[in-house]
PDB file of C-alpha atoms in Angstrom:
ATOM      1  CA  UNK A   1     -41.008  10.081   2.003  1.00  0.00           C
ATOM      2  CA  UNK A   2     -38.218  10.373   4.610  1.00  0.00           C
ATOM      3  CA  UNK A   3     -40.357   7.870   7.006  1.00  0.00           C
ATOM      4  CA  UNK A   4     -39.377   5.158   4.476  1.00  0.00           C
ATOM      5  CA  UNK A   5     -36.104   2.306   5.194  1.00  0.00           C
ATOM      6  CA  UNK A   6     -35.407   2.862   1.489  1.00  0.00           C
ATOM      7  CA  UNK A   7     -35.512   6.320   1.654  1.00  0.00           C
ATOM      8  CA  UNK A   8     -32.332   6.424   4.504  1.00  0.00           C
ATOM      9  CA  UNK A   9     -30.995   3.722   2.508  1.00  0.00           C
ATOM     10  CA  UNK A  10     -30.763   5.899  -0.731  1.00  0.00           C
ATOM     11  CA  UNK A  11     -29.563   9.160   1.584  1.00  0.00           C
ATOM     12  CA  UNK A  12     -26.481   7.175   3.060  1.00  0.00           C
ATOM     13  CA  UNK A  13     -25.650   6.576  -0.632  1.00  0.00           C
ATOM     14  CA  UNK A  14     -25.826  10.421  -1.248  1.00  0.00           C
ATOM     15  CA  UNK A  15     -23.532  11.190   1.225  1.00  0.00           C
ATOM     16  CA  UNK A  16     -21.132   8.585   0.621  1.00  0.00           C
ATOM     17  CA  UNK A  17     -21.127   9.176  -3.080  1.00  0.00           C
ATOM     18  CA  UNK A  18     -20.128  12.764  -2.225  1.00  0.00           C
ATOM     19  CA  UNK A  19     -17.425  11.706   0.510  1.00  0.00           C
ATOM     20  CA  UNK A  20     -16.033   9.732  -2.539  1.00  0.00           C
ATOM     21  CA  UNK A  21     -15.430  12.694  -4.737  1.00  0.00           C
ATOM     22  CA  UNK A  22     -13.070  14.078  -2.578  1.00  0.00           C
ATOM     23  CA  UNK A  23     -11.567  10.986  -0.806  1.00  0.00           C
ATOM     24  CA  UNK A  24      -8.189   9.153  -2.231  1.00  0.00           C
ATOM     25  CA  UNK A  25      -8.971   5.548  -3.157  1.00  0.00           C
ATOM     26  CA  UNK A  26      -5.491   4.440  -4.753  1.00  0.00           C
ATOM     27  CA  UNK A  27      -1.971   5.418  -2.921  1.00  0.00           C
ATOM     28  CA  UNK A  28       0.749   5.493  -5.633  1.00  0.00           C
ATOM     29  CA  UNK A  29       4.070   4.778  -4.629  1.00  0.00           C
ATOM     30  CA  UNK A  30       7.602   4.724  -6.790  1.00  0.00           C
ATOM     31  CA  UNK A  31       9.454   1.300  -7.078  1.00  0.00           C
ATOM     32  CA  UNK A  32      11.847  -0.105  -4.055  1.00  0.00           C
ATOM     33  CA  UNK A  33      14.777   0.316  -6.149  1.00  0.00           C
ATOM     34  CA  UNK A  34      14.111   3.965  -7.244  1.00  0.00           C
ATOM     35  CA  UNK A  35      16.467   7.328  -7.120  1.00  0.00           C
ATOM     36  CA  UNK A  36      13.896   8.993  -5.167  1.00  0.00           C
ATOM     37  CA  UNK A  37      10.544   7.765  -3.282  1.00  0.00           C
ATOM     38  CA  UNK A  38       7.585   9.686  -4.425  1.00  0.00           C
ATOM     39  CA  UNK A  39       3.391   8.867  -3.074  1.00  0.00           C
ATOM     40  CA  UNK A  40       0.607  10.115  -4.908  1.00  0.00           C
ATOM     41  CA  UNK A  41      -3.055   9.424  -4.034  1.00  0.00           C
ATOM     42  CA  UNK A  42      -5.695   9.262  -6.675  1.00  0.00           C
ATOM     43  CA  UNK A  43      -9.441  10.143  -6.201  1.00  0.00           C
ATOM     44  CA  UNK A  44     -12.111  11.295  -8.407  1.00  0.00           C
ATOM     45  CA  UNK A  45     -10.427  14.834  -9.279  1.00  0.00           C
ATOM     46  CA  UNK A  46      -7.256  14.506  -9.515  1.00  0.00           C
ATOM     47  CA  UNK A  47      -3.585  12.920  -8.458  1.00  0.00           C
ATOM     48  CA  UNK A  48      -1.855  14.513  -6.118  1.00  0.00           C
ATOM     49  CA  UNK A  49       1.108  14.289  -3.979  1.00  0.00           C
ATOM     50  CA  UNK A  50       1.075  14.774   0.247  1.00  0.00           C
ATOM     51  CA  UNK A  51       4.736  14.628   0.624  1.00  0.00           C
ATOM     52  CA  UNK A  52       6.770  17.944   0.359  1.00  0.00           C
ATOM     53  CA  UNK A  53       5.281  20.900  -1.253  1.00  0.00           C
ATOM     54  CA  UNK A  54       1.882  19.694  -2.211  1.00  0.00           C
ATOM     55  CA  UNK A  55       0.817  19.421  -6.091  1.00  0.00           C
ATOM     56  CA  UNK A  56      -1.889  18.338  -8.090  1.00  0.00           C
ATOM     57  CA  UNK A  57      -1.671  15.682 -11.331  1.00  0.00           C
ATOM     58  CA  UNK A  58      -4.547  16.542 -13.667  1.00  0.00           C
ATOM     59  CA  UNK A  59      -4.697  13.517 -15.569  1.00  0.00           C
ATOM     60  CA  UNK A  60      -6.279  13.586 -19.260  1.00  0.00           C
ATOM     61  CA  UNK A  61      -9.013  11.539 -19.310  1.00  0.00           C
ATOM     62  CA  UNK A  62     -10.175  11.593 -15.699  1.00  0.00           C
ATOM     63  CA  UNK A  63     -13.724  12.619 -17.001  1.00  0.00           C
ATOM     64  CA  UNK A  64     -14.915   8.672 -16.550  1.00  0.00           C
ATOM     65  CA  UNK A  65     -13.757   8.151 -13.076  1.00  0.00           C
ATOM     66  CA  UNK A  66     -15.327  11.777 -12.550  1.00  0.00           C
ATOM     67  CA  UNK A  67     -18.350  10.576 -14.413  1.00  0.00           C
ATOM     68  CA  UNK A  68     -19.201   7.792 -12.729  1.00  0.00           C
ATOM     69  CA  UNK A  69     -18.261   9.207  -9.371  1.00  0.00           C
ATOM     70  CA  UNK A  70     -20.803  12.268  -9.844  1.00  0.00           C
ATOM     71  CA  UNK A  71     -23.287   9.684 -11.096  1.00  0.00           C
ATOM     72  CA  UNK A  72     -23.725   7.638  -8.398  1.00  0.00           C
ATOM     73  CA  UNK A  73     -24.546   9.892  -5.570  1.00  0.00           C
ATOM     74  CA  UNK A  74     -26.734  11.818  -8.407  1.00  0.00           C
ATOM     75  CA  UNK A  75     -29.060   9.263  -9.351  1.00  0.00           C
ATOM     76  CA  UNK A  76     -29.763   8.116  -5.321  1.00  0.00           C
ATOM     77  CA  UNK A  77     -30.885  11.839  -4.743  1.00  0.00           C
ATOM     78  CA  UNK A  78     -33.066  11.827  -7.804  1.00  0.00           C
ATOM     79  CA  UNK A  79     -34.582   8.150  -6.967  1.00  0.00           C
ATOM     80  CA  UNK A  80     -35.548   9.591  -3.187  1.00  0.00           C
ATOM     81  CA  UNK A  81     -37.945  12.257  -5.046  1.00  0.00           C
ATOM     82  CA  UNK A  82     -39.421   8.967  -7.255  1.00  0.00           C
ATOM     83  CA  UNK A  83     -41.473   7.598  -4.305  1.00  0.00           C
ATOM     84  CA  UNK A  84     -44.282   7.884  -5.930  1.00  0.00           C
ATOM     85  CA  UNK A  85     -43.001   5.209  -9.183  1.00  0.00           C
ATOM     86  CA  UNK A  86     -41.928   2.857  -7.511  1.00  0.00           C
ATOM     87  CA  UNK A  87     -41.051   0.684 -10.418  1.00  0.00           C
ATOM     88  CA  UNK A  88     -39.213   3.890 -12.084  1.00  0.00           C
ATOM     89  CA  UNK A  89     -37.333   3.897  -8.492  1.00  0.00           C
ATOM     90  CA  UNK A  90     -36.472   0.398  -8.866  1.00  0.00           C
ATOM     91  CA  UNK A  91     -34.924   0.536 -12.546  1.00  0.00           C
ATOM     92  CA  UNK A  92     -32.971   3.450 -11.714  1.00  0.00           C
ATOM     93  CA  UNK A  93     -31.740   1.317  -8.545  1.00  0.00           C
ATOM     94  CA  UNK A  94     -30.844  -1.101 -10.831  1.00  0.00           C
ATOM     95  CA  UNK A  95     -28.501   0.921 -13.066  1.00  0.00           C
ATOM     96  CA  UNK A  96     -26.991   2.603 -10.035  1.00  0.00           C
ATOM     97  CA  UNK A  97     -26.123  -0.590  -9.153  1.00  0.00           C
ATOM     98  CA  UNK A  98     -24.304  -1.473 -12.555  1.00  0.00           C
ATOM     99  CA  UNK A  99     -22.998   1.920 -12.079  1.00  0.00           C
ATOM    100  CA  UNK A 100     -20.988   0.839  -8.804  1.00  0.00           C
ATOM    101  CA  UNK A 101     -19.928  -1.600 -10.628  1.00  0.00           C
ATOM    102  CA  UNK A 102     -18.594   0.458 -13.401  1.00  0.00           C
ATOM    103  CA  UNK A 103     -16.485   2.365 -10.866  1.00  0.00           C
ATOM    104  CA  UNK A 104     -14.363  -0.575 -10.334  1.00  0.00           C
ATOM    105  CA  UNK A 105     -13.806  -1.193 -14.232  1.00  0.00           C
ATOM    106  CA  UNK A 106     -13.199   2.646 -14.473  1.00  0.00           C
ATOM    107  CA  UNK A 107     -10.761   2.719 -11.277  1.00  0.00           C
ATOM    108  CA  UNK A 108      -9.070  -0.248 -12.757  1.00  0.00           C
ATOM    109  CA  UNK A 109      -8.482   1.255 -16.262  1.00  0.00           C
ATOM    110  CA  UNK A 110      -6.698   4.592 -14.307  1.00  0.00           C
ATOM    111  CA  UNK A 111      -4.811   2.009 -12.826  1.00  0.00           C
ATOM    112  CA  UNK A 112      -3.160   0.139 -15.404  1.00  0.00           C
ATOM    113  CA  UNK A 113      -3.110   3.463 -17.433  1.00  0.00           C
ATOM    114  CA  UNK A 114      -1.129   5.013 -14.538  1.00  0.00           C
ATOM    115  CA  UNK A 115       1.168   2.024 -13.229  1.00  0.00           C
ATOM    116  CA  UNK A 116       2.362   2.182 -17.246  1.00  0.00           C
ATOM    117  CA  UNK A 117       3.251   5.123 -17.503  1.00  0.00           C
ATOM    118  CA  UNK A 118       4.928   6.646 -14.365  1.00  0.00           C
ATOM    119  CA  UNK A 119       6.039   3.260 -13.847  1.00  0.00           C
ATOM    120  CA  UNK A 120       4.864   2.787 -10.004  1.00  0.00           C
ATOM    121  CA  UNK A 121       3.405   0.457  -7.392  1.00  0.00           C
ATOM    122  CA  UNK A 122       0.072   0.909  -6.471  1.00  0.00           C
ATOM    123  CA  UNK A 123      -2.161  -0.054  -2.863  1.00  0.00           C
ATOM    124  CA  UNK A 124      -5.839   0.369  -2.464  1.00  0.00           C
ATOM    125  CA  UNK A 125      -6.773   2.711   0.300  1.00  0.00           C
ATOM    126  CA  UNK A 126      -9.827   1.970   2.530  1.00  0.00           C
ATOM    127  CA  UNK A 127     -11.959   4.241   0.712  1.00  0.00           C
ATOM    128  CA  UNK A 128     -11.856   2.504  -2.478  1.00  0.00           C
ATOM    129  CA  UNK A 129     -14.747  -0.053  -0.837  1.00  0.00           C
ATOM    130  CA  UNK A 130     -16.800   3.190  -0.684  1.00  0.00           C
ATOM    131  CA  UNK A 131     -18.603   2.310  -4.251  1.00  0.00           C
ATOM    132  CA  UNK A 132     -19.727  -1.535  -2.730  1.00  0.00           C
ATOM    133  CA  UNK A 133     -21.251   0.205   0.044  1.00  0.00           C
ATOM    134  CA  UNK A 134     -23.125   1.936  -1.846  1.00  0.00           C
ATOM    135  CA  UNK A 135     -23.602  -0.604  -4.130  1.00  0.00           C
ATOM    136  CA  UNK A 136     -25.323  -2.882  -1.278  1.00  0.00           C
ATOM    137  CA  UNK A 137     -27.291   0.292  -0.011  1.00  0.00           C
ATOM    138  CA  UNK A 138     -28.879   1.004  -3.103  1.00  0.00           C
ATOM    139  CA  UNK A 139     -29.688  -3.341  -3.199  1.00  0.00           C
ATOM    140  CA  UNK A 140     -31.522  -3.289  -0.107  1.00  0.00           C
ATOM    141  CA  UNK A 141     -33.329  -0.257  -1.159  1.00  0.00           C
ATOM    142  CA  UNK A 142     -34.351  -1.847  -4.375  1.00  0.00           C
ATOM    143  CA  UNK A 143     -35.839  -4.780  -1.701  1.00  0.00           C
ATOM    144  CA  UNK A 144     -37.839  -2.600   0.302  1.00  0.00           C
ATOM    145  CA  UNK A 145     -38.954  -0.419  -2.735  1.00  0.00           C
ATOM    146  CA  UNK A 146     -40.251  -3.593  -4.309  1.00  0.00           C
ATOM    147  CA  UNK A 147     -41.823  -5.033  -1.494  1.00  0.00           C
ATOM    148  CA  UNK A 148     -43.503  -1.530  -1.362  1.00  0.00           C
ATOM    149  CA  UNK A 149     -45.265  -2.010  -4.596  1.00  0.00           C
ATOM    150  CA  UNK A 150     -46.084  -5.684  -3.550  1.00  0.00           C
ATOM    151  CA  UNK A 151     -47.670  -4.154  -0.525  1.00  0.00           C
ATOM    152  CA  UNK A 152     -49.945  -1.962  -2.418  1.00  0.00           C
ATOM    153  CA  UNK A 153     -50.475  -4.288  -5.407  1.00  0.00           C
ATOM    154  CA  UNK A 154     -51.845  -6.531  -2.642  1.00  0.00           C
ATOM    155  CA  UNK A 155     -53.975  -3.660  -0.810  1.00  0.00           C
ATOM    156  CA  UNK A 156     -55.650  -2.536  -4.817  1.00  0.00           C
ATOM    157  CA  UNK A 157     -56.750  -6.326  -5.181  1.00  0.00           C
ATOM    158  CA  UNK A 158     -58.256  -6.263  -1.981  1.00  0.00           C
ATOM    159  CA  UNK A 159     -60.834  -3.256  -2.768  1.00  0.00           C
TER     160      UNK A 159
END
């Protein structure tokens, strides 16, 4: 199991995906022309603010971001025990995939949401690319898992 390129591939998406949870992907910061300059960072739990006394935004409806955040790492761990159905492993590659995606429609969403109603700028922070790592991880493991079952499709017609 572990001896396989997919297999590493699929780990390095577990522990990214579970770096992400905790990591702020979107800095929040008040207008130019503002009273006072407040920064918030969003990630997948919460917004909070680094400057002063710390706090913590729970925002209602986080529970997508959340979602798809938990998700991701989630089905990589599940698709590393699937080494023996290979085309089971693929699928579920597959959706992972479109899941990665998803983050970015989901982060976007919070965005808008967010910039509308506290009325602030927002910059992407470096570990907002995160999800497109994993996203290309989890696309060369779908390669090698599929030239796996070519590899033994080839080796049954042979006997």
């Amino acid at each position: 199991m572990i001896q396989r390129i997919q297999t590493l591939y699929l780990l390095a998406v577990v522990i990214l995906g579970i770096m992400l949870i905790w990591l702020p992907v979107v800095q929040f910061v008040s207008p130019e022309g503002a009273d006072t300059f407040e920064e918030y960072t969003l990630n997948a739990i919460c917004m909070g603010s680094d400057i002063g006394e710390p706090t913590d935004i729970i925002l209602p409806g986080l529970w997508g971001l959340q979602l798809t955040t938990v998700l991701i790492p989630l089905l990589a761990l599940v698709d590393i025990f699937l080494f023996k159905k290979r085309l089971l492993q693929a699928r579920l590659n597959i959706f992972s995939t479109l899941l990665c995606l998803g983050y970015y429609g989901v982060l976007a969403l919070y965005i808008w949401q967010i910039t509308l109603t506290y009325n602030v700028e927002w910059h992407l922070l470096p570990f907002a690319s995160v999800p497109l790592v994993c996203m290309i991880l989890t696309i060369m493991a779908t390669r090698w898992i599929l030239k796996d079952e070519a590899l033994v499709r080839a080796a049954d017609r042979i006997r």
